[in-house]
Coordinates of C-alpha atoms in Angstrom, one line a residue:
Chain A
G1331 CA -16.8 -17.7 -18.6
E1332 CA -13.4 -17.4 -17.3
N1333 CA -12.7 -17.4 -13.4
V1334 CA -9.2 -16.4 -12.3
E1335 CA -7.8 -17.0 -8.6
Q1336 CA -5.2 -15.3 -7.3
H1337 CA -3.1 -15.9 -4.0
P1338 CA -2.1 -15.0 -1.1
S1339 CA -4.1 -11.8 -0.9
T1340 CA -1.3 -10.0 1.0
L1341 CA 2.5 -10.8 1.5
S1342 CA 5.1 -9.7 3.5
V1343 CA 8.7 -10.4 2.5
Q1344 CA 12.0 -8.8 3.8
E1345 CA 14.0 -6.4 1.4
G1346 CA 16.2 -8.6 -0.8
D1347 CA 14.1 -11.9 -0.5
S1348 CA 12.0 -13.3 -3.6
A1349 CA 8.2 -13.2 -3.8
V1350 CA 5.8 -15.3 -5.3
I1351 CA 2.2 -14.7 -6.2
K1352 CA 0.2 -17.5 -7.9
C1353 CA -2.8 -17.6 -10.4
T1354 CA -5.2 -20.6 -11.5
Y1355 CA -7.5 -20.0 -14.5
S1356 CA -10.5 -22.1 -15.6
D1357 CA -10.7 -21.6 -19.2
S1358 CA -8.5 -23.8 -21.5
A1359 CA -9.0 -21.4 -24.3
S1360 CA -7.2 -18.3 -22.5
N1361 CA -4.2 -17.8 -24.3
Y1362 CA -2.9 -14.5 -23.0
F1363 CA -1.5 -13.7 -19.5
P1364 CA -0.6 -10.2 -18.1
W1365 CA 0.5 -8.8 -14.6
Y1366 CA -0.2 -5.5 -13.9
K1367 CA 1.6 -3.6 -10.8
Q1368 CA -0.6 -0.9 -9.1
E1369 CA 0.9 1.9 -6.9
L1370 CA -1.5 3.7 -4.3
G1371 CA -3.4 6.6 -6.2
K1372 CA -2.6 5.4 -9.7
G1373 CA -4.1 3.0 -12.2
P1374 CA -2.6 -0.4 -12.8
Q1375 CA 0.7 -0.5 -15.0
L1376 CA 1.7 -3.7 -17.2
I1377 CA 5.0 -5.1 -15.8
I1378 CA 5.2 -8.5 -17.8
D1379 CA 3.1 -10.9 -19.6
I1380 CA 3.1 -14.4 -21.3
R1381 CA 1.4 -16.3 -24.1
S1382 CA 0.1 -19.7 -23.5
N1383 CA 2.8 -20.8 -26.2
V1384 CA 5.6 -19.9 -24.0
G1385 CA 6.7 -21.3 -20.4
E1386 CA 8.6 -18.7 -19.0
K1387 CA 9.7 -15.1 -19.5
K1388 CA 12.1 -12.9 -17.6
D1389 CA 12.8 -9.3 -17.5
Q1390 CA 15.4 -8.2 -15.2
R1391 CA 14.0 -8.9 -11.6
I1392 CA 10.8 -10.2 -12.6
A1393 CA 9.7 -13.5 -14.1
V1394 CA 6.5 -15.2 -15.1
T1395 CA 6.0 -18.9 -15.6
L1396 CA 2.9 -20.9 -17.0
N1397 CA 1.8 -24.4 -16.6
K1398 CA -0.8 -24.5 -19.3
T1399 CA -1.5 -28.3 -18.2
A1400 CA -2.5 -27.4 -14.8
K1401 CA -3.9 -24.0 -15.9
H1402 CA -1.8 -21.9 -13.4
F1403 CA 1.0 -19.0 -13.9
S1404 CA 3.2 -17.3 -11.4
L1405 CA 4.7 -14.2 -10.9
H1406 CA 8.4 -14.3 -9.5
I1407 CA 10.2 -10.8 -8.1
T1408 CA 13.8 -11.6 -6.9
E1409 CA 15.8 -9.1 -4.8
T1410 CA 13.0 -7.1 -3.6
Q1411 CA 13.3 -3.6 -3.0
P1412 CA 10.7 -1.2 -1.2
E1413 CA 9.7 0.3 -4.4
D1414 CA 8.2 -3.1 -5.2
S1415 CA 5.7 -2.6 -2.8
A1416 CA 2.4 -2.2 -4.7
V1417 CA -0.9 -4.1 -5.5
Y1418 CA 0.1 -7.0 -8.3
F1419 CA -2.8 -8.2 -10.4
C1420 CA -2.6 -11.3 -12.5
A1421 CA -5.1 -11.6 -15.8
A1422 CA -6.3 -14.0 -18.4
T1423 CA -7.9 -13.3 -21.7
S1424 CA -10.0 -15.1 -24.0
G1425 CA -12.5 -14.4 -26.7
G1426 CA -9.7 -13.3 -29.2
Y1427 CA -8.3 -11.3 -26.5
Q1428 CA -11.2 -9.1 -26.1
K1429 CA -12.4 -10.1 -22.8
V1430 CA -10.1 -9.9 -19.7
T1431 CA -10.5 -11.4 -16.6
F1432 CA -8.4 -10.4 -13.7
G1433 CA -7.7 -11.8 -10.2
I1434 CA -8.4 -10.4 -7.0
G1435 CA -4.8 -8.8 -6.2
T1436 CA -2.0 -9.3 -4.0
K1437 CA -1.0 -6.6 -1.7
L1438 CA 3.1 -6.8 -1.6
Q1439 CA 4.9 -5.1 1.2
V1440 CA 8.6 -5.1 1.4
I1441 CA 9.8 -4.2 4.4
P1442 CA 13.3 -2.1 4.5
Chain B
E1179 CA 2.8 12.2 -23.9
A1180 CA 0.9 8.8 -24.3
Q1181 CA -2.0 8.7 -22.0
V1182 CA -5.4 7.8 -20.7
T1183 CA -7.4 10.9 -19.3
Q1184 CA -10.1 10.1 -17.3
N1185 CA -12.6 12.9 -15.3
P1186 CA -13.6 13.4 -13.2
R1187 CA -11.5 12.1 -10.5
Y1188 CA -13.7 12.0 -7.9
L1189 CA -17.5 12.1 -7.8
I1190 CA -20.2 12.2 -5.4
T1191 CA -23.9 11.7 -6.5
V1192 CA -27.2 10.9 -5.4
T1193 CA -29.3 7.9 -6.5
G1194 CA -31.1 8.6 -9.5
K1195 CA -29.0 11.5 -10.8
K1196 CA -27.7 10.6 -14.5
L1197 CA -23.9 10.7 -14.4
T1198 CA -21.3 10.5 -17.2
V1199 CA -17.5 9.6 -16.3
T1200 CA -15.3 10.7 -19.8
C1201 CA -12.5 8.9 -21.2
S1202 CA -10.0 9.9 -23.8
Q1203 CA -6.8 8.3 -25.3
N1204 CA -4.2 10.1 -27.2
M1205 CA -2.4 6.8 -28.7
N1206 CA -4.4 5.8 -31.6
H1207 CA -5.7 2.7 -29.8
E1208 CA -8.6 0.8 -31.1
Y1209 CA -9.4 -1.2 -28.0
M1210 CA -11.0 0.6 -25.2
S1211 CA -12.7 -0.9 -22.0
W1212 CA -14.0 0.1 -18.4
Y1213 CA -13.5 -1.8 -15.2
R1214 CA -14.6 -1.3 -11.6
Q1215 CA -12.4 -2.1 -8.5
D1216 CA -13.9 -3.2 -5.5
P1217 CA -12.4 -4.4 -2.1
G1218 CA -11.9 -8.1 -2.3
L1219 CA -12.9 -8.4 -5.9
G1220 CA -10.4 -7.3 -7.8
L1221 CA -10.8 -5.5 -11.4
R1222 CA -14.2 -6.6 -13.1
Q1223 CA -14.7 -5.7 -16.6
I1224 CA -17.8 -3.4 -17.5
Y1225 CA -17.9 -3.1 -21.2
Y1226 CA -15.2 -3.2 -24.0
S1227 CA -14.9 -1.6 -27.6
M1228 CA -13.0 -3.1 -30.4
N1229 CA -13.4 0.2 -33.0
V1230 CA -15.6 2.7 -33.6
E1231 CA -19.3 1.9 -32.8
V1232 CA -18.3 -1.6 -31.9
T1233 CA -19.0 -2.5 -28.1
D1234 CA -19.6 -5.2 -26.2
K1235 CA -20.5 -6.3 -22.5
G1236 CA -18.0 -7.5 -20.3
D1237 CA -18.4 -9.4 -16.8
V1238 CA -20.4 -6.6 -14.9
P1239 CA -22.6 -4.7 -17.4
E1240 CA -25.8 -4.1 -15.5
G1241 CA -26.4 -0.4 -14.9
Y1242 CA -23.8 1.1 -17.3
K1243 CA -23.9 2.3 -21.1
V1244 CA -20.9 3.2 -23.1
S1245 CA -20.6 4.6 -26.3
R1246 CA -17.8 5.0 -28.9
K1247 CA -18.7 7.1 -31.7
E1248 CA -15.1 8.8 -31.7
K1249 CA -11.7 6.5 -31.6
R1250 CA -10.4 8.3 -28.9
N1251 CA -13.4 8.6 -26.6
F1252 CA -15.4 6.3 -24.7
P1253 CA -17.6 7.2 -22.0
L1254 CA -19.3 5.4 -19.1
I1255 CA -23.1 6.5 -18.8
L1256 CA -24.8 5.8 -15.6
E1257 CA -28.5 6.4 -16.6
S1258 CA -29.9 5.9 -12.7
P1259 CA -26.7 5.5 -10.1
S1260 CA -27.3 3.4 -7.3
P1261 CA -25.3 2.9 -3.9
N1262 CA -23.8 -0.5 -5.2
Q1263 CA -22.3 1.4 -8.0
T1264 CA -19.8 3.3 -5.5
S1265 CA -16.7 2.2 -6.7
L1266 CA -13.4 3.0 -8.3
Y1267 CA -13.3 3.0 -12.0
F1268 CA -10.8 2.7 -14.5
C1269 CA -10.9 3.3 -18.0
A1270 CA -8.1 1.4 -20.4
S1271 CA -6.7 0.9 -23.6
S1272 CA -4.7 -0.7 -26.3
F1273 CA -3.8 -1.3 -29.6
G1274 CA -6.2 -3.8 -31.1
T1275 CA -7.3 -6.1 -28.3
G1276 CA -7.3 -6.6 -24.2
E1277 CA -3.4 -7.2 -24.7
K1278 CA -1.0 -4.6 -23.1
L1279 CA -3.8 -2.3 -21.6
F1280 CA -3.0 1.3 -20.4
F1281 CA -4.7 2.6 -17.5
G1282 CA -6.1 5.7 -16.7
S1283 CA -5.7 6.8 -13.0
G1284 CA -9.2 6.4 -12.0
T1285 CA -12.6 7.9 -10.8
Q1286 CA -13.5 7.2 -7.3
L1287 CA -17.5 7.5 -7.5
S1288 CA -19.6 7.5 -4.5
V1289 CA -23.6 7.1 -4.9
L1290 CA -25.6 8.5 -1.8

């Protein structure tokens, strides 16, 4: 089955700096790669996603890049703000988008 | 308001006492799924359902049962809970597949 590795597990940045979280996947058939943000005491919330036929996608301060050949994808957050502090999960879907495999999560702390 | 509702939010039980965690969504989603979240392991998929009466195993289905008799409800059943099922559980739904998941607020289960 699919295996998703995510790193780093924790990340501290100064407010205004950029943050990058990286994930690799094992199943070359995976074709949808979402990122979820989980705030304390809440369920994960989708923040951005990318399909395998696209190399990069941006939404304001966040962007995701995908390298299908190397089987890795990354989340980029620019101009970080304290409210960006949360746990971020990457995921990969396979089996016709039915099975979803998550990474272990990255705890991002933005220091004011 | 569009939402996924899980109940209860917190549950403490003893080994072997059957329990059910309910999940309901009001978005007319076809796809529903259950995950458990454990430190250092991220989110792991337990079961998913593509539609009424259609369910399939995720990565960690042992010790769990599900049913999908109505489109809006997807209960998670632990027939004989054990301490290794102590975890934070999330229900999620989406329109047709595992894309763009909407998560509930979670159920913290402790099995003594």
